[in-house]
Short mmCIF file of C-alpha atoms in Angstrom, two decimals:
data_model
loop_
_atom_site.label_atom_id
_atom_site.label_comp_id
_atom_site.label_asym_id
_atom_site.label_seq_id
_atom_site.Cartn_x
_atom_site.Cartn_y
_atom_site.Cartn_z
CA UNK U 41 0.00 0.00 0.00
CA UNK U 42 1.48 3.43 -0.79
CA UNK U 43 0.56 6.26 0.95
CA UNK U 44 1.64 9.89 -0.70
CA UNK U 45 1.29 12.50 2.67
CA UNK U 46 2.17 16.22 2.64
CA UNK U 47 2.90 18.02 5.85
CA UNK U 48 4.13 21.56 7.27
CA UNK U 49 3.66 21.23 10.91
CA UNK U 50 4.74 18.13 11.41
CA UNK U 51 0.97 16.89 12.22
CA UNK U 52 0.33 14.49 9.74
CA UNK U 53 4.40 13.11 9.29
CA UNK U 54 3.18 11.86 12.81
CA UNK U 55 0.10 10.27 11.92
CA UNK U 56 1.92 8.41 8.75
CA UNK U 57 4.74 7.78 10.84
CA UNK U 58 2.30 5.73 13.22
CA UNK U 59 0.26 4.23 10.27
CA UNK U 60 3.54 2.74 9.07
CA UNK U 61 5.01 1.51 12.49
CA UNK U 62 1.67 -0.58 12.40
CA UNK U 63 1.39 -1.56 8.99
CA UNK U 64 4.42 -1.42 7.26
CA UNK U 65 2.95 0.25 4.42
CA UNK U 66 5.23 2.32 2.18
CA UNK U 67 5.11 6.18 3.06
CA UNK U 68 6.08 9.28 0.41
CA UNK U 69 6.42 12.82 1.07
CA UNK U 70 5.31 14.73 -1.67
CA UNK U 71 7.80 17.04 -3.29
CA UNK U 72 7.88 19.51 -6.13
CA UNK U 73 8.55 17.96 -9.62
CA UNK U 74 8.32 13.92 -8.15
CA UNK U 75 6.66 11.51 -10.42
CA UNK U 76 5.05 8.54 -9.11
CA UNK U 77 3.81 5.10 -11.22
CA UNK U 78 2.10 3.41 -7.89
CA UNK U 79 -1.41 4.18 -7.21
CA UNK U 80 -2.23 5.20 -3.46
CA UNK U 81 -3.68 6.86 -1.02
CA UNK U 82 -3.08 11.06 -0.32
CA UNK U 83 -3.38 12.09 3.67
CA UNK U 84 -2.84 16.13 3.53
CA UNK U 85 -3.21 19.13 5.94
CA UNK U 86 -5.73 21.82 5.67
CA UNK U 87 -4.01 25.52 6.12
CA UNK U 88 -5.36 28.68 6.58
CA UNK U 89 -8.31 28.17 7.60
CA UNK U 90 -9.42 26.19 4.89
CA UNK U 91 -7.05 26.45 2.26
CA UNK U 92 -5.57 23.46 0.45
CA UNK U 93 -1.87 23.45 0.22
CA UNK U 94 -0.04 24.21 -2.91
CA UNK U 95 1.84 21.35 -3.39
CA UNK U 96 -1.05 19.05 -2.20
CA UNK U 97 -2.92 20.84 -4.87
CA UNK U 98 -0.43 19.84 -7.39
CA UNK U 99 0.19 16.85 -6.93
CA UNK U 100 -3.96 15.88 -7.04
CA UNK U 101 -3.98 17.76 -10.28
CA UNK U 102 -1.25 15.57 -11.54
CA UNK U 103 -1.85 12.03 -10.31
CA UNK U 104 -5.46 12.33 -9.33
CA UNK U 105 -6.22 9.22 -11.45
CA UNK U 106 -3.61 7.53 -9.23
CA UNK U 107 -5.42 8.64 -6.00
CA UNK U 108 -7.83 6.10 -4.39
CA UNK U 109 -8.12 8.31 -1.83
CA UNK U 110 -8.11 11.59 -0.19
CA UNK U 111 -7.65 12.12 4.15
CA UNK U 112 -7.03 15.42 5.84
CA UNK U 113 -5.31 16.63 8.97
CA UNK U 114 -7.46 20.30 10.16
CA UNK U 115 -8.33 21.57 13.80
CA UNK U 116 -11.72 21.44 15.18
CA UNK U 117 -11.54 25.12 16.32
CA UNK U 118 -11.70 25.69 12.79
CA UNK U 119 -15.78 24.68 12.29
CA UNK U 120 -16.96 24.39 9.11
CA UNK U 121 -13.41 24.84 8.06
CA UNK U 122 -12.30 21.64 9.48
CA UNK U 123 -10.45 19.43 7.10
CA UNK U 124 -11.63 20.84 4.71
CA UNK U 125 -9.01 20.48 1.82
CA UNK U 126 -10.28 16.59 1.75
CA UNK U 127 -13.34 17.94 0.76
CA UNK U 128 -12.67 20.60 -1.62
CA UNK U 129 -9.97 17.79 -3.66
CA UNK U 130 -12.06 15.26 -3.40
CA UNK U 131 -14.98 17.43 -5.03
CA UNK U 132 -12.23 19.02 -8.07
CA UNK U 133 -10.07 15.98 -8.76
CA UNK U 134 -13.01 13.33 -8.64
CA UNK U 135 -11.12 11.54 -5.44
CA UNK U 136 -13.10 9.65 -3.09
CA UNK U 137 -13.10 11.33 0.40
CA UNK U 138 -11.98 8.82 3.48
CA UNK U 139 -11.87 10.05 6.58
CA UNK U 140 -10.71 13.45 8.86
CA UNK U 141 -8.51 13.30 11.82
CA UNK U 142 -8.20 16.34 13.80
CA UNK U 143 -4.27 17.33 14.40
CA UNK U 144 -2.06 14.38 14.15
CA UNK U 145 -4.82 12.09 15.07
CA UNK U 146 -5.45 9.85 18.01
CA UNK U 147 -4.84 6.18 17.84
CA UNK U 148 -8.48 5.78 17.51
CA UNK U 149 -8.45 7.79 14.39
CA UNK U 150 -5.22 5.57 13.26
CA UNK U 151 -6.60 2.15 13.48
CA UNK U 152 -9.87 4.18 11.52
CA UNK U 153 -8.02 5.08 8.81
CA UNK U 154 -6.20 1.65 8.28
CA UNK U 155 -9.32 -0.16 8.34
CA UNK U 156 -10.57 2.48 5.81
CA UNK U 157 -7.98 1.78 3.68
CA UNK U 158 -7.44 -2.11 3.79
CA UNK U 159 -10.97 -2.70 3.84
CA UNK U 160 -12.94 -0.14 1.71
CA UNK U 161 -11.00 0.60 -1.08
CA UNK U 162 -11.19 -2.62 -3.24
CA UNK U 163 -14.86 -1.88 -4.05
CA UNK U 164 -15.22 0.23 -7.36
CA UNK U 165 -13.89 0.38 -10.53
CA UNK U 166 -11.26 3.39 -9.17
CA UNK U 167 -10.87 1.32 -5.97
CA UNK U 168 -12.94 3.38 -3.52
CA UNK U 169 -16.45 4.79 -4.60
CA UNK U 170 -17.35 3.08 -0.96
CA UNK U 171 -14.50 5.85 0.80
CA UNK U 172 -17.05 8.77 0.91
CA UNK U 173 -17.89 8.33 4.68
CA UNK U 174 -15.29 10.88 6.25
#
């Protein structure tokens, strides 16, 4: 399983980092300019308020078709504005929404999104029409 994460505050490097240390699932920072060939899951942050970040942005734009999936980091204080950069790529780039974890998550939140993942994905012809339940 490949996982393709972006992160400025160190929040969601956390939550991959503890994803990985459970399942041993293969983890990629997204960078300027990368090119990728394995099809995956994206886990972003939402920033400023509801902004999506540039390079997440990007890189959906790019390798949406690649994408079975679409999870956000945000902060509750934020309201309507939480997480919301999983909604707003997963309603441009046609990218099934899975889940929002506030911060880095909790470990409830952790063993939620790997369930997600190994057990709703396999379901459509992209992989994850069943994801929308975030």
């Amino acid at each position: 399983m490949y996982l393709y994460y972006d992160s400025r505050t160190g929040n969601v490097e956390r939550f991959i980092n503890k994803v990985i240390q459970i399942t041993g699932w293969t983890a990629i920072r997204i960078q300027e300019g990368m090119q990728i060939t394995q099809a995956g899951h994206l886990v972003t942050y939402t920033t400023n308020f509801g902004k999506v970040p540039d390079k997440t942005e990007a890189f959906a734009k790019q390798f949406g078709e690649l994408l079975y999936s679409i999870s956000s980091s945000g902060n509750r204080n934020w309201g309507r504005n939480f997480a919301v950069a999983a909604d707003k790529v997963s309603d441009h780039y046609a990218i099934p929404l899975a889940m929002k974890f506030e911060l880095s998550g909790t470990m409830e939140d952790i063993n939620q999104f790997i369930d997600i993942i190994k057990n709703q994905h396999y379901d459509s012809k992209r992989g994850s029409e069943k994801l929308d339940i975030a």
